[in-house]
mmCIF file of C-alpha atoms in Angstrom:
data_model
loop_
_atom_site.group_PDB
_atom_site.id
_atom_site.type_symbol
_atom_site.label_atom_id
_atom_site.label_comp_id
_atom_site.label_asym_id
_atom_site.label_seq_id
_atom_site.Cartn_x
_atom_site.Cartn_y
_atom_site.Cartn_z
ATOM 1 C CA UNK A 501 167.243 133.448 97.184
ATOM 2 C CA UNK A 502 164.435 135.664 95.847
ATOM 3 C CA UNK A 503 165.307 134.677 92.280
ATOM 4 C CA UNK A 504 165.106 130.976 93.214
ATOM 5 C CA UNK A 505 161.570 131.502 94.529
ATOM 6 C CA UNK A 506 160.455 132.875 91.170
ATOM 7 C CA UNK A 507 161.572 129.631 89.535
ATOM 8 C CA UNK A 508 159.142 127.497 91.508
ATOM 9 C CA UNK A 509 156.823 125.576 89.233
ATOM 10 C CA UNK A 510 153.143 124.752 89.367
ATOM 11 C CA UNK A 511 151.556 122.409 86.841
ATOM 12 C CA UNK A 512 147.790 122.891 86.716
ATOM 13 C CA UNK A 513 144.931 121.321 84.820
ATOM 14 C CA UNK A 514 141.461 119.905 85.124
ATOM 15 C CA UNK A 515 140.947 117.320 87.854
ATOM 16 C CA UNK A 516 139.801 114.468 85.602
ATOM 17 C CA UNK A 517 143.179 114.235 83.888
ATOM 18 C CA UNK A 518 144.614 111.211 85.679
ATOM 19 C CA UNK A 519 148.082 111.658 84.240
ATOM 20 C CA UNK A 520 148.823 114.567 86.606
ATOM 21 C CA UNK A 521 149.283 112.283 89.617
ATOM 22 C CA UNK A 522 151.740 110.242 87.560
ATOM 23 C CA UNK A 523 153.489 113.442 86.380
ATOM 24 C CA UNK A 524 153.865 114.625 89.975
ATOM 25 C CA UNK A 525 155.547 111.374 90.947
ATOM 26 C CA UNK A 526 157.887 111.473 87.954
ATOM 27 C CA UNK A 527 158.786 115.125 88.614
ATOM 28 C CA UNK A 528 159.175 114.487 92.365
ATOM 29 C CA UNK A 529 156.539 117.107 93.090
ATOM 30 C CA UNK A 530 153.602 117.081 95.487
ATOM 31 C CA UNK A 531 150.168 116.359 94.022
ATOM 32 C CA UNK A 532 147.228 118.527 95.117
ATOM 33 C CA UNK A 533 143.594 118.039 94.063
ATOM 34 C CA UNK A 534 141.793 121.361 94.572
ATOM 35 C CA UNK A 535 138.264 119.960 94.450
ATOM 36 C CA UNK A 536 139.024 117.428 97.196
ATOM 37 C CA UNK A 537 140.356 120.190 99.448
ATOM 38 C CA UNK A 538 137.383 122.444 98.672
ATOM 39 C CA UNK A 539 134.945 119.662 99.555
ATOM 40 C CA UNK A 540 136.687 119.007 102.885
ATOM 41 C CA UNK A 541 136.752 122.703 103.785
ATOM 42 C CA UNK A 542 133.110 123.223 102.823
ATOM 43 C CA UNK A 543 131.924 119.960 104.430
ATOM 44 C CA UNK A 544 129.922 119.193 101.277
ATOM 45 C CA UNK A 545 129.813 115.934 99.308
ATOM 46 C CA UNK A 546 129.988 117.350 95.778
ATOM 47 C CA UNK A 547 130.888 120.576 93.997
ATOM 48 C CA UNK A 548 127.260 120.776 92.831
ATOM 49 C CA UNK A 549 126.158 120.682 96.472
ATOM 50 C CA UNK A 550 128.377 123.696 97.214
ATOM 51 C CA UNK A 551 126.776 125.550 94.297
ATOM 52 C CA UNK A 552 123.245 124.530 95.328
ATOM 53 C CA UNK A 553 123.552 125.259 99.061
ATOM 54 C CA UNK A 554 126.124 128.042 99.217
ATOM 55 C CA UNK A 555 126.019 129.575 95.734
ATOM 56 C CA UNK A 556 128.618 130.089 93.048
ATOM 57 C CA UNK A 557 130.038 133.223 94.682
ATOM 58 C CA UNK A 558 130.877 131.293 97.860
ATOM 59 C CA UNK A 559 132.437 128.512 95.789
ATOM 60 C CA UNK A 560 134.623 131.000 93.888
ATOM 61 C CA UNK A 561 135.654 132.636 97.177
ATOM 62 C CA UNK A 562 136.748 129.218 98.462
ATOM 63 C CA UNK A 563 138.717 128.619 95.251
ATOM 64 C CA UNK A 564 140.477 131.981 95.533
ATOM 65 C CA UNK A 565 141.401 131.406 99.183
ATOM 66 C CA UNK A 566 142.727 127.955 98.360
ATOM 67 C CA UNK A 567 144.773 129.382 95.462
ATOM 68 C CA UNK A 568 146.301 131.903 97.885
ATOM 69 C CA UNK A 569 147.309 129.030 100.167
ATOM 70 C CA UNK A 570 148.648 126.897 97.303
ATOM 71 C CA UNK A 571 150.697 129.834 95.982
ATOM 72 C CA UNK A 572 152.954 129.353 99.012
ATOM 73 C CA UNK A 573 153.550 125.695 98.141
ATOM 74 C CA UNK A 574 156.693 124.893 96.183
ATOM 75 C CA UNK A 575 157.001 122.453 93.302
ATOM 76 C CA UNK A 576 153.554 120.971 93.038
ATOM 77 C CA UNK A 577 151.144 119.569 90.519
ATOM 78 C CA UNK A 578 147.675 121.006 91.080
ATOM 79 C CA UNK A 579 144.623 119.265 89.677
ATOM 80 C CA UNK A 580 142.018 121.990 89.279
ATOM 81 C CA UNK A 581 138.415 122.283 88.278
ATOM 82 C CA UNK A 582 137.789 123.564 84.768
ATOM 83 C CA UNK A 583 136.943 127.112 85.863
ATOM 84 C CA UNK A 584 140.199 127.749 87.715
ATOM 85 C CA UNK A 585 142.333 128.231 84.626
ATOM 86 C CA UNK A 586 139.822 130.796 83.343
ATOM 87 C CA UNK A 587 139.931 132.841 86.564
ATOM 88 C CA UNK A 588 142.693 135.474 86.320
ATOM 89 C CA UNK A 589 142.608 136.161 90.081
ATOM 90 C CA UNK A 590 143.347 132.512 90.852
ATOM 91 C CA UNK A 591 146.059 132.193 88.209
ATOM 92 C CA UNK A 592 147.693 135.403 89.479
ATOM 93 C CA UNK A 593 147.800 133.937 92.997
ATOM 94 C CA UNK A 594 149.327 130.698 91.746
ATOM 95 C CA UNK A 595 151.977 132.678 89.837
ATOM 96 C CA UNK A 596 153.054 134.646 92.940
ATOM 97 C CA UNK A 597 155.713 132.076 93.823
ATOM 98 C CA UNK A 598 156.758 130.962 90.353
ATOM 99 C CA UNK A 599 155.314 130.044 87.004
ATOM 100 C CA UNK A 600 152.309 128.031 85.953
ATOM 101 C CA UNK A 601 152.093 125.392 83.240
ATOM 102 C CA UNK A 602 148.557 124.562 82.203
ATOM 103 C CA UNK A 603 147.825 121.071 80.894
ATOM 104 C CA UNK A 604 144.576 120.209 79.135
ATOM 105 C CA UNK A 605 143.317 117.899 76.427
ATOM 106 C CA UNK A 606 144.230 120.660 73.952
ATOM 107 C CA UNK A 607 147.888 120.780 74.947
ATOM 108 C CA UNK A 608 150.287 122.581 77.278
ATOM 109 C CA UNK A 609 150.529 126.316 77.956
ATOM 110 C CA UNK A 610 153.281 128.004 79.944
ATOM 111 C CA UNK A 611 152.549 131.321 81.582
#
């Protein structure tokens, strides 16, 4: 059972890549948009508003907490903001329950 958990897959990439929703459907995986969840949790209208009113540190804390929650989710496609894939803490959380494939305009990376 433990070995099966390590095989869980998360496909991540920047939120503006519309093909991820289609990929999730084709792969029979859930689709999660991190920015939408962050906006709901923060009760802000835009990511810029979070930065302006709460600061970047608060925004990054929200991202990390959300990544911890999403790490428990099996077989999902996660649309992220551009900074997520550069944040080792967040990527490490997402890899706790499997492996991460990063999709961007430059190609695909498997970690």
